[in-house]
Short mmCIF file of C-alpha atoms and ligand atoms in Angstrom, two decimals:
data_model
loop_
_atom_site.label_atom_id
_atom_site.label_comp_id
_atom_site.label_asym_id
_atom_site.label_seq_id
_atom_site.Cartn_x
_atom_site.Cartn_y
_atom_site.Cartn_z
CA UNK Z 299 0.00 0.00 0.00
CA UNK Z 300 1.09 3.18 -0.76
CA UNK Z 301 1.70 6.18 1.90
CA UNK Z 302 0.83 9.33 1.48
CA UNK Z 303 2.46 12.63 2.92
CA UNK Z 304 0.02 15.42 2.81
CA UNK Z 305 -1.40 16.03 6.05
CA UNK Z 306 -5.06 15.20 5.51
CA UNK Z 307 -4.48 11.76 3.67
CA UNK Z 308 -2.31 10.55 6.89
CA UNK Z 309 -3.82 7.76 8.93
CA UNK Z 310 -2.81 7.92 12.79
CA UNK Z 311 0.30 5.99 12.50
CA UNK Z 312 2.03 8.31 10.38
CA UNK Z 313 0.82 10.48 11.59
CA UNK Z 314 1.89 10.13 14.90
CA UNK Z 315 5.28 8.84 13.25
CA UNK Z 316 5.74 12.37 11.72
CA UNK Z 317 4.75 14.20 15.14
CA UNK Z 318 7.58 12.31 17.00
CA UNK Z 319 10.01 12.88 14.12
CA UNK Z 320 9.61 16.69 14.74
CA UNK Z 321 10.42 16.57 17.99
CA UNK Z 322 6.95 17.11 19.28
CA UNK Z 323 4.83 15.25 22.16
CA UNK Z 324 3.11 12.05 20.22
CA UNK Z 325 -0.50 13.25 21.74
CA UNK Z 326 -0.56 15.96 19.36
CA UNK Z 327 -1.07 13.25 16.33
CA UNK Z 328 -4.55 12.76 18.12
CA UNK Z 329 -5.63 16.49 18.40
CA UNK Z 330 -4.37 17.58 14.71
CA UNK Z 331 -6.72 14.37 13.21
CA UNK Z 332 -9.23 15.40 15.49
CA UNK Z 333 -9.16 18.94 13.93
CA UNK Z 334 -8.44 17.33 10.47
CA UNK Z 335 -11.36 14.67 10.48
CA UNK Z 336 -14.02 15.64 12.93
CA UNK Z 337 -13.91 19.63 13.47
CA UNK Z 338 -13.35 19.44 9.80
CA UNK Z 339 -11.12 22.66 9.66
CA UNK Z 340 -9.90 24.56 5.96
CA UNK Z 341 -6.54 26.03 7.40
CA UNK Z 342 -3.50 25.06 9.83
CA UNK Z 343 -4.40 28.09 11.83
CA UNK Z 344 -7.96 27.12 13.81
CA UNK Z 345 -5.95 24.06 15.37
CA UNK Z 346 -6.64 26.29 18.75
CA UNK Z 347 -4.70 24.08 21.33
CA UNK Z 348 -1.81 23.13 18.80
CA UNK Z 349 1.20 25.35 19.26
CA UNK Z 350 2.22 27.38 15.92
CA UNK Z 351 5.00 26.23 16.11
CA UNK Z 352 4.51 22.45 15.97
CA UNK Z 353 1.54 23.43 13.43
CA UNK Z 354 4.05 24.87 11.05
CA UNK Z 355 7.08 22.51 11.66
CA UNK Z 356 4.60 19.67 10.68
CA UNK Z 357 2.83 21.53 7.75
CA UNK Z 358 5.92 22.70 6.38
CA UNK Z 359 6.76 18.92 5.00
CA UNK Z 360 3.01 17.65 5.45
CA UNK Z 361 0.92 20.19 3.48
CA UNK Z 362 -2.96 20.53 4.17
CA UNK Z 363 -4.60 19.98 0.84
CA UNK Z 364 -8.18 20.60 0.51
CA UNK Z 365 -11.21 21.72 -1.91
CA UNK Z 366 -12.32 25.30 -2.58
CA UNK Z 367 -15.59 25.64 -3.59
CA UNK Z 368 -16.27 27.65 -7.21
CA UNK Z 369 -19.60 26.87 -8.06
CA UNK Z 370 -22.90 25.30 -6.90
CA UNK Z 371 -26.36 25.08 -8.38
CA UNK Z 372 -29.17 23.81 -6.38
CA UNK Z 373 -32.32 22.18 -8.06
CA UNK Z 374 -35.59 23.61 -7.59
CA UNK Z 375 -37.15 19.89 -7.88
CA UNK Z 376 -35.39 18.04 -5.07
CA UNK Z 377 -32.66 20.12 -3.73
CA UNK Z 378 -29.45 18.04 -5.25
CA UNK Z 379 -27.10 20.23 -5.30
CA UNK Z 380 -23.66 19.78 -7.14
CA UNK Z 381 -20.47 21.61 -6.56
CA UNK Z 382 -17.36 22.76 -8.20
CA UNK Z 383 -14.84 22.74 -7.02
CA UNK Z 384 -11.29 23.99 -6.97
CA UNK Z 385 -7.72 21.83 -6.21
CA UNK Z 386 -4.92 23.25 -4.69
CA UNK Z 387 -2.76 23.32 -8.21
CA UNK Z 388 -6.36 24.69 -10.05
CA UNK Z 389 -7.86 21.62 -11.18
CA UNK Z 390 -11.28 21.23 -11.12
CA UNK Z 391 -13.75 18.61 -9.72
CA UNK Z 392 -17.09 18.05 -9.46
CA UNK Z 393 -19.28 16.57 -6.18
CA UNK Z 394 -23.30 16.06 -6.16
CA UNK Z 395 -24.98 16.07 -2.93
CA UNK Z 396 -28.31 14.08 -2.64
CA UNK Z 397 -30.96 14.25 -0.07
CA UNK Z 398 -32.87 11.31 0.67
CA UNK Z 399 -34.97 10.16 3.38
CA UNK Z 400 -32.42 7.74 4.43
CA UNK Z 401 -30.24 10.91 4.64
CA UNK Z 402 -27.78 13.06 2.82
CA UNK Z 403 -25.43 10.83 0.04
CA UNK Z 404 -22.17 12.89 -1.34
CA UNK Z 405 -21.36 12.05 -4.88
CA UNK Z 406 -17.67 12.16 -5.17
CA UNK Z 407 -14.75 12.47 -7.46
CA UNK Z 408 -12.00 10.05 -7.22
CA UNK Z 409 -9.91 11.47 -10.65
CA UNK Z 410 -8.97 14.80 -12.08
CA UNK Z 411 -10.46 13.51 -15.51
CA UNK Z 412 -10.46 9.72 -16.27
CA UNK Z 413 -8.67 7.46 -18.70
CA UNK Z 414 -11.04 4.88 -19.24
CA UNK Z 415 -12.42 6.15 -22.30
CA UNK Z 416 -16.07 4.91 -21.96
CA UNK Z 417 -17.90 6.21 -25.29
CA UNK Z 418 -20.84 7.54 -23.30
CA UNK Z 419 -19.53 9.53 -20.72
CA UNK Z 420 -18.25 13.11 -20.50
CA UNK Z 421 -15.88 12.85 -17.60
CA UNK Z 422 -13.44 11.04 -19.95
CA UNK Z 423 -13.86 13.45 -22.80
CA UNK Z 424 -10.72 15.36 -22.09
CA UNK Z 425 -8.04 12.38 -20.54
CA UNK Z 426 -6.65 12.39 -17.31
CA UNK Z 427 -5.32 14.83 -15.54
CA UNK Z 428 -4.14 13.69 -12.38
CA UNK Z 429 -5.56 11.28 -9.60
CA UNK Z 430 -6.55 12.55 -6.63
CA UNK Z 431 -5.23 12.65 -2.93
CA UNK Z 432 -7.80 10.77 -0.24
CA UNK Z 433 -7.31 14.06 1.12
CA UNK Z 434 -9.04 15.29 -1.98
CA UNK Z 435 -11.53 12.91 -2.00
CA UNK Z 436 -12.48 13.19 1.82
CA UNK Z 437 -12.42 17.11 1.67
CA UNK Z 438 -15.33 17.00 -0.87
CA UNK Z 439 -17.91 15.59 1.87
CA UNK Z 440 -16.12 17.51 4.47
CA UNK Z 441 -16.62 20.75 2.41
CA UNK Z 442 -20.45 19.79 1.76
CA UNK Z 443 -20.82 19.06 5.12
CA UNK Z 444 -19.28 22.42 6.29
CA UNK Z 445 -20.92 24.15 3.78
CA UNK Z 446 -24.46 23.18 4.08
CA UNK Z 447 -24.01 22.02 7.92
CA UNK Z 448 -25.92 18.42 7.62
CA UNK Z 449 -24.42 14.96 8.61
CA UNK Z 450 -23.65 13.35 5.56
CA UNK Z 451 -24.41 9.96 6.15
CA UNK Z 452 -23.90 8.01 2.47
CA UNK Z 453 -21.09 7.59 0.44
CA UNK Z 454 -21.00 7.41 -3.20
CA UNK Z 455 -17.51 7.02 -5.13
CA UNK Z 456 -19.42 7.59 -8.67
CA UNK Z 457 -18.35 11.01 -9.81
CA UNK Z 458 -14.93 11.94 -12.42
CA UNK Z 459 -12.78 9.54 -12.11
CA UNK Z 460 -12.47 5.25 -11.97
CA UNK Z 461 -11.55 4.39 -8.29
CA UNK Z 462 -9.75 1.42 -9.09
CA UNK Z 463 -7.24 3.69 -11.26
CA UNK Z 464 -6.49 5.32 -7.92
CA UNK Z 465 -6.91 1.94 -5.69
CA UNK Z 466 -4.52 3.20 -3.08
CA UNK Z 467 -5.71 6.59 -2.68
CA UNK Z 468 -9.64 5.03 -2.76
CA UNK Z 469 -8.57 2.54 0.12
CA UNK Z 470 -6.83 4.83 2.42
CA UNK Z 471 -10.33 7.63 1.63
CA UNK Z 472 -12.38 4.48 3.25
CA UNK Z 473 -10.18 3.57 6.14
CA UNK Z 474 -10.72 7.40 7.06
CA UNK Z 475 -14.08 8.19 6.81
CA UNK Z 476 -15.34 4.69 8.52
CA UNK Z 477 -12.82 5.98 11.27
CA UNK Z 478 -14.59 6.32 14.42
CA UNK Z 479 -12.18 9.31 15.19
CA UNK Z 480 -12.87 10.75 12.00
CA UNK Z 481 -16.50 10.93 10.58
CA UNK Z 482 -17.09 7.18 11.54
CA UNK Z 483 -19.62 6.58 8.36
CA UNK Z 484 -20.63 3.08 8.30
CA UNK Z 485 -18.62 1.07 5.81
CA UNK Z 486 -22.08 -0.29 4.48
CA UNK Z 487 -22.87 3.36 3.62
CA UNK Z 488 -20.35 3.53 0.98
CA UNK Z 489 -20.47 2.33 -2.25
CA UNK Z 490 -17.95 2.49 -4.91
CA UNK Z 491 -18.48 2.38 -8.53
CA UNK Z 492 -15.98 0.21 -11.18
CA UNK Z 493 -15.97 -0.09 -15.01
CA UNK Z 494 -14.64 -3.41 -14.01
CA UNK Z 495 -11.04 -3.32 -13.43
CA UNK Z 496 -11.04 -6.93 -12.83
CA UNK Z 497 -7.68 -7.59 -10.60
CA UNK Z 498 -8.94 -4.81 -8.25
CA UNK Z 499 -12.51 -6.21 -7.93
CA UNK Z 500 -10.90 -9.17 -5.78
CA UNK Z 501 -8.32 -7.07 -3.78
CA UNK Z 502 -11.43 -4.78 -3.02
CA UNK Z 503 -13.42 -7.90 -1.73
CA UNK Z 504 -10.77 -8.98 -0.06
CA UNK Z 505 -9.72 -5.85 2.05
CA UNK Z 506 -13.00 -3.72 2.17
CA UNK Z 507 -15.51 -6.77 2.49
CA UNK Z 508 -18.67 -4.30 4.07
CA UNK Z 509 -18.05 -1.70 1.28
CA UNK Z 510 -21.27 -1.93 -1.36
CA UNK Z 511 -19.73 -2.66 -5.00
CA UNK Z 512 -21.32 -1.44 -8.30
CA UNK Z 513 -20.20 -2.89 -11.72
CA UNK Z 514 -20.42 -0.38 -14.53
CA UNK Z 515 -21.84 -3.10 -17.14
CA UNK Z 516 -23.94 -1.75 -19.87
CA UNK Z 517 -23.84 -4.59 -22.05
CA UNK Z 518 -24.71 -8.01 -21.80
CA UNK Z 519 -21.99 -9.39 -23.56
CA UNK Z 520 -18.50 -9.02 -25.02
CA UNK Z 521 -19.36 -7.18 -28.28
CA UNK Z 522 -21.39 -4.63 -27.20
CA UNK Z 523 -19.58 -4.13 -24.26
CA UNK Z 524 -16.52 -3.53 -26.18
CA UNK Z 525 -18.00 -0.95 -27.98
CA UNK Z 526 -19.37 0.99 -25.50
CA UNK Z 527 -16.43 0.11 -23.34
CA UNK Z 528 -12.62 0.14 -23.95
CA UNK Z 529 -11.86 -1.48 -20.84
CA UNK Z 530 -13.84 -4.64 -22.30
CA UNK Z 531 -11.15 -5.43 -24.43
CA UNK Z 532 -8.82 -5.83 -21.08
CA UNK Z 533 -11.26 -7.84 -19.20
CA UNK Z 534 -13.75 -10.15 -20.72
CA UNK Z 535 -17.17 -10.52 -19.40
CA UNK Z 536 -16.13 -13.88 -18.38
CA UNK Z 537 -13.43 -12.88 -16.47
CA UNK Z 538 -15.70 -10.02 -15.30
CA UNK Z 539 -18.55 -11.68 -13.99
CA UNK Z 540 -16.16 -14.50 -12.28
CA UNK Z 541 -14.79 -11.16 -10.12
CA UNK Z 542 -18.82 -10.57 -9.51
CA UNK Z 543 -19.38 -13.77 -8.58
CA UNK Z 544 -16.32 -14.11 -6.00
CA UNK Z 545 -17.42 -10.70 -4.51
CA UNK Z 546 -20.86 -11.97 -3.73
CA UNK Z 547 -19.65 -15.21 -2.35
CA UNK Z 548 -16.72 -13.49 -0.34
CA UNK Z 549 -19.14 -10.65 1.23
CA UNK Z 550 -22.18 -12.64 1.25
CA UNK Z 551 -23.40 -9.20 -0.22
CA UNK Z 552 -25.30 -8.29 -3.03
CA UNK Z 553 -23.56 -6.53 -6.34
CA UNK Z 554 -24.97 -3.65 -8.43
CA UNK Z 555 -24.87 -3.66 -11.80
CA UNK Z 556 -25.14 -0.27 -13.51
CA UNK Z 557 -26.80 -0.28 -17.04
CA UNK Z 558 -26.92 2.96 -18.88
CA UNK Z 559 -29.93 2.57 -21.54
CA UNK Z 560 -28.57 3.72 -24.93
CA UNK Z 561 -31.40 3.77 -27.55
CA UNK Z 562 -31.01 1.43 -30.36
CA UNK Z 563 -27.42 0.08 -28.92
CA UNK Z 564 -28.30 -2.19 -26.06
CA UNK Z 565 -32.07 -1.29 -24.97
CA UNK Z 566 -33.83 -3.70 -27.05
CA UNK Z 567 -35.84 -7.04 -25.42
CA UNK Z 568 -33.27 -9.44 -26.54
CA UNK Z 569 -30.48 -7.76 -24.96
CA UNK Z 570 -32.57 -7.81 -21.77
CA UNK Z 571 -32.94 -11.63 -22.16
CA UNK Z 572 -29.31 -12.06 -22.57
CA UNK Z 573 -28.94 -9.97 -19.65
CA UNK Z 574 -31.02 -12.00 -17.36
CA UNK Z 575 -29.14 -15.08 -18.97
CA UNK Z 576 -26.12 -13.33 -17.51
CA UNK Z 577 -27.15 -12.75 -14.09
CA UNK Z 578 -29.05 -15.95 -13.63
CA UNK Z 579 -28.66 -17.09 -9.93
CA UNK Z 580 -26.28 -14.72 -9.27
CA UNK Z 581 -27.16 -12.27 -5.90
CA UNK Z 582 -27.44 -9.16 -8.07
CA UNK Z 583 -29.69 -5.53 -8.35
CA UNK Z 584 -29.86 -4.04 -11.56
CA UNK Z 585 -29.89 -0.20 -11.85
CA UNK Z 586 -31.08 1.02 -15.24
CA UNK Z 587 -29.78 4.27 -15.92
CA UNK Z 588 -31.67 6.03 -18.71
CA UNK Z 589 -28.36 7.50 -20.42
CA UNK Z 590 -27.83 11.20 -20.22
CA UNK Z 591 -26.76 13.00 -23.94
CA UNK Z 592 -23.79 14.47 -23.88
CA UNK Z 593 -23.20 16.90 -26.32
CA UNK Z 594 -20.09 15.89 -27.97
CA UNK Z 595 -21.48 12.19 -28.65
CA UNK Z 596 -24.74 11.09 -30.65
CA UNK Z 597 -26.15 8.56 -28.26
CA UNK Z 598 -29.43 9.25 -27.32
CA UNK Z 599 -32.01 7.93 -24.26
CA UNK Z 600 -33.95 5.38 -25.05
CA UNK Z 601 -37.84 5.73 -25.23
CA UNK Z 602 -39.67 5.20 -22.38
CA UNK Z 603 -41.73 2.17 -23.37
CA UNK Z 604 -38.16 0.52 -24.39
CA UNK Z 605 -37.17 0.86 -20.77
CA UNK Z 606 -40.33 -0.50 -19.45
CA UNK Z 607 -40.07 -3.43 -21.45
CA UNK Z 608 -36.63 -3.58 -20.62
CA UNK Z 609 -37.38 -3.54 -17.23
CA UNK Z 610 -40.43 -5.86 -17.05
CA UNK Z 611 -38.20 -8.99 -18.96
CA UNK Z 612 -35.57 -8.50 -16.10
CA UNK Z 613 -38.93 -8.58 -13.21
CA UNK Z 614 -40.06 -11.76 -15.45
CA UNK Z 615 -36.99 -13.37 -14.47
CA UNK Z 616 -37.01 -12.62 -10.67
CA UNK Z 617 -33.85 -9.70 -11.18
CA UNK Z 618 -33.89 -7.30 -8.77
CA UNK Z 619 -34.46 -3.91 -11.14
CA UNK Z 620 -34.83 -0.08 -11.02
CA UNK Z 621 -34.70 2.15 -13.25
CA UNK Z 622 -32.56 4.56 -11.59
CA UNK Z 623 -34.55 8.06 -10.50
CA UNK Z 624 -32.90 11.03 -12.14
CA UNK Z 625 -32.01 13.54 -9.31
CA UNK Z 626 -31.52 17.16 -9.91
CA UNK Z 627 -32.85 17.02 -13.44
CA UNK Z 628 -33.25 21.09 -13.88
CA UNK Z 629 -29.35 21.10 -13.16
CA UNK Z 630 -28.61 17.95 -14.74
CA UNK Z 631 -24.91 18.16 -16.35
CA UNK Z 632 -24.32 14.70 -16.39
CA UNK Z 633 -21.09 12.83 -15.45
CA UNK Z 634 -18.42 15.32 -15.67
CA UNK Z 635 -20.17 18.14 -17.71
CA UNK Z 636 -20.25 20.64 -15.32
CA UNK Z 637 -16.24 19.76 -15.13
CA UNK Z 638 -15.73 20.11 -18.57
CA UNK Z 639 -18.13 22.85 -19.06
CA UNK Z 640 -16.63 25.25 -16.72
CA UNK Z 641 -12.94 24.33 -18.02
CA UNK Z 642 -14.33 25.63 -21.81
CA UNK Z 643 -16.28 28.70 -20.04
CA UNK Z 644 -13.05 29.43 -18.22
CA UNK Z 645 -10.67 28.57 -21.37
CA UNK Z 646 -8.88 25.48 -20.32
CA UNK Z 647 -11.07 23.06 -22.13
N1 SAH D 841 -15.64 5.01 -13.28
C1 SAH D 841 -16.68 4.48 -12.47
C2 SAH D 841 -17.54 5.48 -11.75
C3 SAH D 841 -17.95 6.75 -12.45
S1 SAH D 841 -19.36 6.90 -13.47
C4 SAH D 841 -17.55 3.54 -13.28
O1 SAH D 841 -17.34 3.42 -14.48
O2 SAH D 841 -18.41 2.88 -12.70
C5 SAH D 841 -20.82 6.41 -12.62
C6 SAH D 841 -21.78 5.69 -13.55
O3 SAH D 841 -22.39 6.58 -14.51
C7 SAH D 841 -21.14 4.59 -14.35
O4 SAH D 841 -21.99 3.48 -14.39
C8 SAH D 841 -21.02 5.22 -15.72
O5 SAH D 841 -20.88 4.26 -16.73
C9 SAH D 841 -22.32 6.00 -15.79
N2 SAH D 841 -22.36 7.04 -16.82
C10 SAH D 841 -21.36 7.80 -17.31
N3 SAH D 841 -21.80 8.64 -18.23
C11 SAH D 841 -23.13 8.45 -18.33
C12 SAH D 841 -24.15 9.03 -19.11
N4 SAH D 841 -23.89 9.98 -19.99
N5 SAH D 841 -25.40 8.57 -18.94
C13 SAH D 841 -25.67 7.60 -18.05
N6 SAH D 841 -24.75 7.02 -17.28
C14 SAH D 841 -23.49 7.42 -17.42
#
């Protein structure tokens, strides 16, 4: 596993590892995380009962990295509201909040970009930039939480970015925010979203075995996977569903399968069928995501009595199936089109 050296992305033990090495009293570790994960502070300088000079000795080779809020549009229809924001070396990043009566979900970012390439999605449009820190990815609920002052309680890694391409970074973001020292979310209340980076599907099993996992499918087979998909071509659905499989059985969980309706691509009954076919006797729930255009591709949604029928072969067949509600319609900006929207408004698209 990999460590990590900015301030905010340090678990305890190095933490407290760094404290000593400057020379200062090993119960300061606990207060800074306290002010780091719990009082949720922006700068060095509110850490009241930390001396400045052990703040700044410690800062100095530990900087606090954070997000800076830009922009925010609320919807009028259920009150999602989605943020840009800022990175310390200008990139920008996009979070949704979601308010449910189960309570608030954050929608985060784990990527500056993504290289995944999937055809429908915007967030891919322009590359990778960079990954991001779990400092990054933890400031983005800890700056919604700050900002709007509710308890997030639900965790959604399903923003820019493919989590697995930043496995590391995702892990350590977990081990933090399930900390009871930190915001202590429940584990269960976290899901994490994959285009199916197969090898990481098992380590993830293995090492976060509460954590909720949702395959990015889309197709129900090879083919048409491949050409909605680049990553298909890495990982077969074979290999794919074998990963599924092992998650279920190692978790004794159930696996999400996200599938984005494309009209006339992979919305018709017989792709349904085959999907079912796929899933048979497998402990599964289907979320069928009516796709969202994006500008620069053609694809558009399908029609709504395509995903009924879609839906009712799947109920036929005893799948657990939504269609996925579309939050914050009125703002919509799908998948990384605020990102890349405010990059081309600003001139760095
Ligand atoms: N990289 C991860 C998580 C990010 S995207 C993954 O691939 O799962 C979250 C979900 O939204 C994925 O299922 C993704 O395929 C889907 N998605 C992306 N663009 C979309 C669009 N334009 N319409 C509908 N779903 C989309």
């Amino acid at each position: 596993m990999e460590s990590f050296t900015d301030i905010r992305s340090m678990n305890m033990e190095e933490l407290t590892a760094a404290v000593t090495a400057a020379g200062e009293k090993k119960f300061r570790a606990k207060q800074i995380y306290g002010w780091l994960h719990q009082k949720l502070i922006r700068t060095g300088d509110e850490m009241k009962n930390v001396p400045a000079s052990c703040r700044q000795t410690i800062l100095k080779d530990h900087p606090l990295y954070g997000v800076t809020e830009v922009e925010r549009y609320v919807s009028k229809i259920d009150g999602t509201t989605k943020f840009l924001f800022e990175l310390h070396d200008g990139n920008i990043i996009e979070s949704v909040l979601m308010k449910y009566r189960h309570g608030n979900s954050v929608c985060i970012s784990s990527q500056a970009g993504c290289r995944m390439g999937c055809r429908f999605c915007a967030s891919t449009l322009l590359g990778l930039e960079r990954n991001l820190y779990p400092s990054e990815m933890l400031d983005q609920i800890y700056a919604i939480q700050r900002a709007t002052g509710e308890r997030v309680s639900h965790i959604v890694v399903m923003g820019t970015g493919e989590p697995f391409d930043n496995f590391d970074a995702l892990c350590r973001m977990i081990e933090l925010v399930s900390d009871e020292n930190g915001l202590n979310i429940s584990r269960r209340n976290i899901t994490v979203s994959t285009c199916g980076l197969v090898p990481k599907i098992y380590a993830f099993a293995d090492t976060y075995p509460q954590v909720t996992l949702a395959i990015s499918l889309h197709a129900p087979n090879d083919a048409m996977r491949k050409e909605l998909m680049p990553v298909a071509n890495r990982y077969s659905m074979k290999e794919l569903m074998e990963a599924a499989a092992y998650y279920v059985e190692k978790t004794g969980r159930r696996i999400t399968f996200e599938y984005s309706l494309v009209k006339d691509v992979n919305d018709r009954k017989e792709h349904a069928e085959m999907l079912a076919a796929l899933v048979k006797g497998l402990n599964c729930h289907i979320n069928l995501i009516p796709v969202n255009p994006v500008k620069e591709r053609d694809f558009r949604q399908s029609e709504q009595n395509h995903i009924q029928a879609f839906l009712h072969i799947l109920e036929k067949h005893h799948i657990q199936v939504t269609v996925r509600r579309e939050m914050g319609r009125d703002i919509s900006a799908a998948c990384g089109q605020l990102r890349k929207g405010y990059k081309e408004r600003s001139g760095n698209g």
